[in-house]
Structure formats: structure tokens, C-alpha cells
Amino acid sequence: MRNPVFPLCFQDLVVSLFILAILWSYIRNMATDWLGSIVSINCGDSLGVYQGRVSAVDQISQTISLTRPFHNGVKCLVPEVTFRAGDITELKILEIPGPGENQHFGDLHQTELGHSGVGYQVGINQNGTGKLVKKPTSSSSAPQNIPKRTDMKSQDVAISPQQQQCSKSYVDRHTESLSQSKSFRRRHNSWSSSSRHPNQATPKKSGLKNGQMKNKDDECFGDDIEEIPDTDFDFEGNLALFDKAAVFEEIDTYERRSGTRSRGIPNERPTRYRHDENILESEPIVYRRITVPHNVSKEFCTDSGLVVPSVSYELHKKLLSVAEKHGLTLERRLEMTGVCASQMALTLLGGPNRLNPKNVHQRPTVALLCGPHVKGAQGISCGRHLANHDVQVILFLPNFVKMLESITNELSLFSKTQGQQVSNLKDLPSSPVDLVINCLDCPENAFLRDQPWYKAAVAWANRNRAPVLSIDPPVHEGEQGIDAKWSLALGLPLPLGERAGRVYLCDIGLPQQVFQEVGISYHSPFGCKFVIPLHSA
């Protein structure tokens, strides 16, 4: 006897298989309907965001493939990527192709969610199964009616032209711009979008304004050729075609015929200017502004090129006497000389690098050798100013029964400082000092050079090996027993020899008419300084 239940179970199985076949066909057709759509797939923080056009959907292996994808806004190096459903966190449909349209698989550039106005979002369950949920992803939170794919094309007619341009994808707008104008210029550099690193993010550009700016850039910087050759420019080959010697010879020939010359004299060295020198000349510069009434035995020049002639000892002595007659007394001259000499000595000692509150443990030591005459009084005045500037001064002056009034007055002022006065050479330091100032010699007191104290002082200075500064040294080398490294002249220099070292000139305040009264045509060479260096002309 047959079992009546068996036919009923068989019929239910056939019906179930038929229903499953219908569902499978529906699901398969539904998956193929999304082919050609432009989607954005978010794979989390580890893999990033991918954008591209859907090329394949496999329901069995639960995978989706994108052609010509972009990773985080940068074009990928591979033509196609495939994702598993378990790796997808969020899937957004950016653009759906209409029925019957030719699905153009062109290059996809940066396509933002705000371009199309309305998008579709697909949620992915935790178990990896995809669930298609048509959900609007517009920026506003108000509900919107999502049209069907068959009605989307007809609905585009009702929107404004501005919205229509914003809703177009980058591929469509780029294709239209190429068809309208051939002013597309391909960029060949290392920072083009095709050669960037895949993981490098680029700033996004959206809106109508950027599209207008791109069109303006193409109109301004574009060219009429569609492609630019990839070959590099041959600089060496083109440089070899230029005959430099022939061109310059042709220019020289033209200048000789026309009588003009624009490149200066051949083999002429270009003029070098200092950073503080004015190169705009309003009138010719006169370098010889000082003339003396007698023959000049030696000339000097300043850093700016001004010529300073030397004067004889008799003319220099006459100049000082005329200045004293007009009110520039000896005391005022001694004070001015002491200030200028001390300023020069402080500079030679190191200036602010040596004399500062942080360096009090290294006070400079200066030995001052003075004779019993006016030149010695100038040295004492210099020592007083140095002692006032925290310099350790040791003044040597031999004992005499009667001193000049100028020396007595200067010694009285010097005694009020912290300086030390000695009359015996044994009290001078045996170790080298920082500077020796020589004021022993005087042309009017030549007999002093035969004194024992003078010879002993000269021997000590030469043995100490310290640099020597001579203040107002004599003219002849035979009268100077100490070789100086620097010499300071007053007003106008004397014809000093090689043993005077490097000559400096100080301004002691002689008026211009005083020079004119002794027959000297004078224009101050000092500029903004009171002590200037002189060079042998």
C-alpha cells in the first residue's frame, strides 16, 4: 500500500524549489541592475575609502568589483579592485546610470557626495551579508522622495540649470569640456594625479566655483595641441648652436663703427662698492681737499679715498700756536687728545667684548711711559680716561725737581683715579701687559734720550713684547727708540716712517679758519668719526 504523505511532500519540495529559483533570479537581476553605477565604499580606518564604477557583483562569493578605482581621492595603480562583504563598512551610491545609456567607463576623478545632490546608502550587517537600503544621503535632514531609475532622467528636466550642472558627475562634465574645446593641456610633472602615491590624500574640490575656475585656467594656460611631447629639452645641444664669440665680436664691431661702448673697457675690473657706499653720484668727487703751502714729502689717504698730505714739524707747531691764540688752549688740547687716544686704546684692547660687566676678572693692563714734557702730559690725560673706564693703568714718569704746569695739573687729576704711578722701572710689571702707550719722545727735548731712565724704559718696552701705541711720535726714525705698532697723529700727520707702524689721525677741534690762517686749504676728512686710519698713498 502506498504512503499518501509522499506525494504531498514531493509537491511541497517542488514548490519550494520553484520559489527559490524565482528569488535567485530576482536577486541576480537586482545585482546586475547596479552595474555601471558610481559608488563609494568605506572599508574603515585600516583600508580607507574607495570610489569607482561597479563592474561586477558576485552573490555567491559576496564580492563587488570596481573598475578604475580611486583610493582616498588618489587614482589607484591597478585597473580594478574587488571587495568582500565582510570588509565593507558602508557603501554609498553616488550615481546610477539610466536605462539604455552607454555606460562610459572613463577615468573617475574626485567625486564628492555633494555633487549629485541625492545619494543612496547601503548598510552592511556585521555578519558580512549585504542589505540594500535605499536611503537618501543629502546634507539636509528633511525627508526626500527618491525617484526610480526610470524617472530620474525625466526629473532632471524640472531642475534649474545651475542644479543640473552641480548634479552632473565629474566624468560627464569632463567629457563635455573636452568635446566643447580642445584647450586641454596635459601636465607632465611629478605631482600629477597619476603619479602620486596611492595613500596620499588630496584636498577635495566641490561646487560650481571650482568648475568655473578650472575652465578659466584652461583658457588662460591651455594650448591648441592635444598632447605635449614627453621628450626633454636638449639644453646642451641648443647651447652649442649659440656662437658666443661671434656674437660679441659683432657687438664690438658695431660699437667701434658707431663710436659707442656699452660694456666698458676690455679687461677692466668691475668697480666694487661697500655696503655703506653711495653709488649714485650727483657731482664729481674731489679727493684732494687739503693742500699745504710747501712741498709734500709724504701723502696719506683715508678709507673713502680722500688725500691727506703730511706737514712739517714747524708748520704743525705753528698751527697749534695759532689755535692757542684763538682760544684753543693747551689744557683743552690735552683733554681732546686724551679722549681720542683713550678711545683708540679701548678699541685696541677689545672694546665691548673685553670691557663688560661679565668679564670683570680679566681687566686689561696698560703701561704708560711718559716724559717730562707736553707729549708726556698728553699721555697722562689718556691714562686718566682709561682708568675711568675700569682699565688697570700703570704710569711711569721719572722724578724731576721742577715739572711743567700742564704735567702737574694732569698728575693731580690722575691721582684721583685708581691708576698707579711709578718712577722706578723696577716697579713695572715683568710679565707682558695688554698695551704699552709711548709718550717718551719729544723733538724739543732731544737730550732726554741720553738719560739712563730713558734707555732703561726703551729696553723694558722692547723686552715686554706687548703692542705699542705711540701718541704724537716724532718725525725721524732715529729719534724713536721703541718700534710702534700704531701711531696717533694730531690734526694733520707728520711724514712718519715705517717704524711708526699704522698711522691714525685724530680730530683735536682745530677750526677751519685756523688752517687757512697758516696757509692750509682744509676740508675735514673725519666724516662722522674723531679717529680715522690713514694709508700710505
XYZ file of C-alpha atoms in Angstrom, residues 19-455:
437
model
C 10.121 29.817 -5.295
C 13.875 29.693 -4.598
C 14.614 29.820 -8.334
C 12.398 32.869 -8.698
C 14.110 34.600 -5.729
C 17.552 33.708 -7.052
C 16.665 35.144 -10.440
C 15.338 38.308 -8.822
C 18.394 38.737 -6.654
C 20.690 38.096 -9.601
C 18.837 40.552 -11.802
C 18.803 43.086 -8.981
C 22.592 42.762 -8.611
C 23.171 43.223 -12.311
C 20.967 46.318 -12.305
C 23.633 48.212 -10.323
C 26.421 47.538 -12.817
C 27.891 50.787 -14.106
C 26.886 52.745 -11.010
C 29.454 55.003 -9.365
C 29.756 54.048 -5.707
C 31.820 54.973 -2.662
C 32.907 52.097 -0.409
C 34.129 52.798 3.130
C 36.300 49.965 4.429
C 37.117 51.502 7.807
C 40.226 53.253 9.040
C 42.581 50.464 8.013
C 41.670 50.244 4.309
C 40.172 53.686 3.754
C 37.565 54.840 1.226
C 37.403 53.641 -2.385
C 35.408 55.150 -5.246
C 34.780 53.713 -8.669
C 32.302 52.298 -11.135
C 30.760 48.899 -10.369
C 31.994 46.320 -12.854
C 30.898 43.027 -11.223
C 28.745 41.794 -8.322
C 29.107 38.149 -7.218
C 26.301 36.972 -4.911
C 27.871 33.569 -4.293
C 31.258 34.779 -3.041
C 29.709 38.010 -1.666
C 32.134 40.314 -3.560
C 31.884 43.556 -5.530
C 34.408 44.854 -8.075
C 35.173 48.471 -9.034
C 36.905 49.478 -12.247
C 39.460 52.297 -12.388
C 39.139 52.947 -8.652
C 40.302 55.882 -6.533
C 41.658 55.307 -3.029
C 41.183 58.253 -0.637
C 40.871 60.584 -3.622
C 44.013 59.308 -5.399
C 43.845 57.168 -8.511
C 44.921 53.591 -7.879
C 47.664 51.982 -9.917
C 45.603 48.840 -10.581
C 42.711 48.931 -13.080
C 40.260 47.015 -10.860
C 39.810 46.151 -7.184
C 37.485 43.601 -5.545
C 35.989 43.851 -2.058
C 34.473 41.218 0.215
C 31.267 41.981 2.027
C 32.975 41.488 5.383
C 35.462 44.294 4.639
C 32.802 46.867 3.700
C 31.596 49.161 6.478
C 29.481 51.499 4.377
C 28.520 51.653 0.722
C 27.149 54.785 -0.942
C 25.770 55.003 -4.471
C 26.846 58.299 -5.989
C 25.368 57.940 -9.494
C 23.019 55.453 -11.189
C 23.118 55.134 -14.994
C 19.794 55.404 -16.816
C 18.323 52.556 -18.891
C 19.702 52.291 -22.401
C 22.548 54.717 -21.679
C 26.016 53.887 -22.890
C 27.920 53.201 -19.725
C 31.158 55.029 -20.248
C 33.907 53.505 -18.107
C 36.124 56.598 -18.193
C 38.529 57.937 -15.640
C 36.899 58.770 -12.378
C 38.291 61.795 -10.618
C 37.396 63.181 -7.244
C 33.601 62.734 -6.950
C 32.074 64.065 -3.771
C 28.753 63.242 -2.198
C 27.563 66.799 -2.554
C 27.854 66.790 -6.340
C 24.821 64.689 -7.139
C 22.615 66.208 -4.501
C 20.978 62.835 -3.636
C 22.804 59.565 -2.977
C 21.998 56.044 -1.897
C 23.468 54.331 1.127
C 23.831 50.584 1.574
C 24.243 49.236 5.107
C 26.337 46.140 5.760
C 25.496 43.780 8.592
C 28.128 42.530 10.969
C 27.936 39.003 9.559
C 29.005 40.213 6.136
C 25.688 39.909 4.325
C 24.771 42.901 2.249
C 21.436 44.603 2.673
C 20.346 47.117 0.064
C 18.657 50.031 1.758
C 17.722 52.993 -0.432
C 18.433 55.834 1.945
C 18.911 59.488 0.962
C 22.294 60.908 1.997
C 21.762 64.571 1.218
C 23.141 67.221 3.537
C 19.674 68.251 4.790
C 17.815 66.135 7.302
C 14.385 66.657 5.718
C 12.877 63.553 4.063
C 13.073 63.417 0.271
C 11.302 61.303 -2.286
C 13.769 59.087 -4.100
C 12.684 58.657 -7.746
C 13.013 55.415 -9.592
C 15.756 54.902 -12.106
C 13.307 55.181 -14.950
C 12.058 58.533 -13.628
C 15.418 60.107 -12.813
C 16.129 61.217 -16.358
C 12.730 62.818 -16.740
C 13.059 64.512 -13.385
C 16.278 66.207 -14.380
C 14.307 68.409 -16.769
C 12.488 70.117 -13.936
C 15.600 71.276 -12.052
C 17.399 74.540 -12.732
C 20.463 74.726 -14.996
C 22.707 75.514 -12.054
C 21.498 72.462 -10.140
C 21.810 70.395 -13.286
C 25.465 71.317 -13.606
C 26.075 70.574 -9.947
C 24.324 67.214 -10.165
C 26.491 66.028 -13.031
C 29.376 63.793 -12.230
C 32.924 64.755 -12.891
C 33.186 62.228 -15.742
C 30.256 63.784 -17.612
C 31.435 67.357 -17.068
C 34.984 66.437 -18.079
C 33.738 64.741 -21.252
C 31.638 67.776 -22.160
C 34.566 70.158 -21.627
C 36.729 68.048 -23.933
C 34.076 67.988 -26.637
C 33.481 71.755 -26.447
C 37.105 72.923 -26.505
C 40.481 71.448 -27.344
C 42.288 73.675 -24.924
C 43.097 70.753 -22.674
C 46.668 70.737 -21.500
C 48.221 67.621 -20.093
C 50.562 68.238 -17.213
C 53.898 66.417 -17.191
C 55.269 66.684 -13.715
C 55.946 64.508 -10.761
C 52.915 65.783 -8.851
C 50.239 64.860 -11.364
C 47.327 62.774 -10.174
C 48.559 59.671 -11.994
C 51.980 59.593 -10.340
C 51.098 60.348 -6.736
C 51.340 57.771 -4.054
C 48.067 55.851 -3.634
C 47.879 56.619 0.059
C 48.347 60.352 -0.403
C 45.180 62.329 0.160
C 44.446 65.426 -1.863
C 42.167 68.317 -0.897
C 38.660 67.945 -2.267
C 37.146 70.479 -4.628
C 33.437 70.879 -4.904
C 30.857 73.314 -6.132
C 30.305 75.386 -9.223
C 33.006 77.891 -8.393
C 35.845 75.392 -8.742
C 34.476 74.244 -12.076
C 34.432 77.803 -13.380
C 37.947 78.410 -12.135
C 39.152 75.254 -13.916
C 37.647 76.432 -17.188
C 39.347 79.802 -16.750
C 42.669 78.094 -16.063
C 42.306 76.008 -19.224
C 41.514 79.122 -21.259
C 44.486 81.013 -19.839
C 47.155 78.318 -19.641
C 45.892 75.815 -22.194
C 47.299 75.438 -25.679
C 45.954 74.326 -29.031
C 47.742 70.999 -29.086
C 46.191 67.936 -27.559
C 49.421 66.369 -26.350
C 52.829 67.697 -25.396
C 55.855 65.590 -26.351
C 57.377 63.719 -23.463
C 60.966 64.280 -24.651
C 63.091 66.619 -22.525
C 64.515 69.821 -23.909
C 68.118 69.451 -25.050
C 69.826 72.381 -23.363
C 73.380 71.361 -24.280
C 72.516 70.851 -27.929
C 70.799 74.218 -28.220
C 73.591 75.948 -26.305
C 76.125 74.536 -28.747
C 74.260 76.263 -31.581
C 74.999 79.682 -29.990
C 78.378 81.074 -31.030
C 79.161 83.409 -28.145
C 82.488 84.649 -29.529
C 80.963 85.577 -32.890
C 78.105 87.485 -31.247
C 80.414 89.525 -29.031
C 82.723 90.226 -31.945
C 79.771 91.520 -33.914
C 78.774 93.770 -30.988
C 82.326 95.120 -30.670
C 82.462 95.823 -34.404
C 79.186 97.728 -34.250
C 80.344 99.758 -31.232
C 83.632 100.688 -32.916
C 81.821 101.845 -36.058
C 79.153 103.815 -34.186
C 81.559 105.234 -31.622
C 79.587 103.936 -28.638
C 80.586 101.468 -25.995
C 78.142 99.899 -23.558
C 80.270 97.243 -21.892
C 83.232 99.264 -20.656
C 86.891 98.958 -21.477
C 88.212 95.457 -22.236
C 89.987 93.755 -19.319
C 88.640 96.437 -16.977
C 87.879 95.150 -13.487
C 84.369 95.955 -12.276
C 84.027 98.502 -9.510
C 83.389 97.037 -6.082
C 81.263 99.039 -3.665
C 80.956 98.748 0.089
C 77.595 98.107 1.696
C 77.533 101.666 3.102
C 78.794 103.420 -0.034
C 76.536 105.560 -2.175
C 76.783 104.584 -5.856
C 74.597 107.445 -7.125
C 76.907 110.376 -7.762
C 75.310 113.788 -8.160
C 78.605 115.539 -8.946
C 82.232 114.517 -9.469
C 84.062 113.619 -6.253
C 87.072 115.739 -5.307
C 89.512 113.572 -3.387
C 92.186 116.204 -2.811
C 90.516 118.662 -0.467
C 93.550 119.555 1.652
C 96.506 121.484 0.244
C 99.557 122.715 2.128
C 101.818 125.675 1.232
C 105.037 123.641 0.967
C 106.185 120.574 -0.905
C 104.664 117.402 0.457
C 107.158 114.688 1.285
C 104.533 112.043 2.020
C 100.804 111.653 1.443
C 98.189 109.501 3.092
C 94.647 108.574 2.138
C 91.562 107.649 4.135
C 89.254 104.660 3.704
C 86.988 106.756 1.470
C 89.915 107.775 -0.769
C 90.442 111.354 0.459
C 94.053 112.511 0.221
C 95.619 113.795 3.457
C 99.050 115.399 2.945
C 101.698 115.423 5.641
C 103.040 118.655 7.099
C 106.417 119.575 8.503
C 107.034 119.796 12.225
C 107.473 123.591 12.020
C 104.130 124.077 10.216
C 102.383 121.754 12.672
C 103.841 123.701 15.612
C 102.718 126.995 14.048
C 99.209 125.600 13.551
C 98.894 124.702 17.229
C 100.197 128.101 18.361
C 97.664 129.958 16.186
C 94.869 127.764 17.569
C 96.021 128.561 21.109
C 95.985 132.266 20.301
C 92.332 131.968 19.200
C 91.243 130.202 22.410
C 92.131 126.540 21.923
C 94.375 126.482 24.974
C 96.854 123.775 25.866
C 94.558 122.364 28.559
C 91.699 121.972 26.067
C 94.048 120.375 23.549
C 95.375 117.950 26.146
C 91.842 116.950 27.103
C 90.825 116.395 23.479
C 93.970 114.375 22.793
C 93.442 112.250 25.884
C 89.838 111.456 24.897
C 90.747 110.446 21.337
C 93.783 108.419 22.417
C 91.803 106.595 25.125
C 89.013 105.754 22.655
C 91.556 104.253 20.284
C 93.251 102.350 23.138
C 89.918 100.938 24.358
C 89.199 99.697 20.842
C 92.627 98.061 20.616
C 92.060 96.369 23.978
C 88.954 94.590 22.718
C 86.188 97.139 23.045
C 82.845 95.820 24.367
C 83.981 92.201 24.094
C 86.689 92.776 26.716
C 85.207 95.578 28.784
C 81.819 94.390 30.023
C 80.336 93.548 33.454
C 80.549 89.801 32.775
C 84.321 89.988 32.244
C 85.478 91.869 35.342
C 88.002 89.158 36.249
C 90.059 89.999 33.138
C 90.717 93.708 33.479
C 93.200 94.874 30.803
C 96.521 96.273 31.952
C 98.130 99.260 30.224
C 101.649 100.528 30.865
C 102.022 104.261 30.193
C 105.569 105.591 29.557
C 105.662 109.402 29.773
C 108.446 112.000 29.644
C 108.621 115.389 31.442
C 107.168 117.441 28.533
C 103.899 118.265 26.783
C 103.853 114.903 24.986
C 104.022 113.249 28.412
C 101.102 115.384 29.618
C 99.052 114.065 26.685
C 99.827 110.523 27.795
C 98.827 111.254 31.406
C 95.482 112.630 30.180
C 94.962 109.428 28.182
C 95.785 107.300 31.228
C 93.235 109.188 33.354
C 90.440 108.418 30.858
C 91.493 104.774 30.631
C 91.442 104.433 34.435
C 87.938 105.924 34.464
C 86.889 103.076 32.113
C 87.995 100.362 34.536
C 91.389 99.764 32.920
C 94.354 98.987 35.169
C 96.837 101.768 34.321
C 100.478 101.842 35.447
C 102.036 105.270 34.798
C 105.811 105.620 34.598
C 107.150 109.175 34.993
C 110.740 109.924 36.132
C 111.265 112.216 39.108
C 112.253 115.784 38.358
C 112.735 118.692 40.694
C 110.621 121.016 38.565
C 107.728 119.885 36.354
C 105.718 121.731 33.755
C 102.431 123.185 34.970
C 100.466 121.057 32.472
C 102.096 117.882 33.824
C 101.423 118.921 37.405
C 97.761 119.519 36.683
C 97.371 116.194 34.852
C 99.139 114.295 37.661
C 96.793 115.885 40.197
C 93.782 114.591 38.255
C 95.368 111.186 37.664
C 95.990 110.721 41.381
C 92.229 110.810 41.964
C 91.774 107.620 39.924
C 92.664 104.019 40.706
C 95.704 104.238 38.451
C 99.206 103.526 39.775
C 102.144 105.929 39.337
C 105.731 104.669 39.488
C 109.082 106.418 38.978
C 111.315 103.356 39.057
C 111.394 100.883 36.175
C 111.684 98.010 38.615
C 108.084 98.689 39.670
C 106.826 97.990 36.167
C 105.374 94.501 35.651
C 107.769 91.860 34.428
C 105.042 89.893 32.670
C 103.649 91.135 29.363
C 100.888 93.711 29.603
C 97.987 94.205 27.204
C 99.183 97.533 25.762
C 102.115 99.930 26.069
C 101.491 103.628 25.347
C 104.658 105.505 24.426
C 104.917 109.232 25.197
C 108.676 109.447 25.900
C 109.905 111.271 22.789
C 109.819 115.000 22.104
C 111.731 116.763 19.309
C 112.414 119.786 21.536
C 113.964 117.706 24.326
C 116.420 115.550 22.404
C 118.892 115.466 25.340
C 116.468 113.237 27.282
C 117.326 110.294 25.036
C 120.760 110.129 26.654
C 119.361 109.771 30.159
C 119.653 106.330 31.828
C 115.945 106.161 32.698
C 115.069 106.740 29.004
C 117.318 103.916 27.794
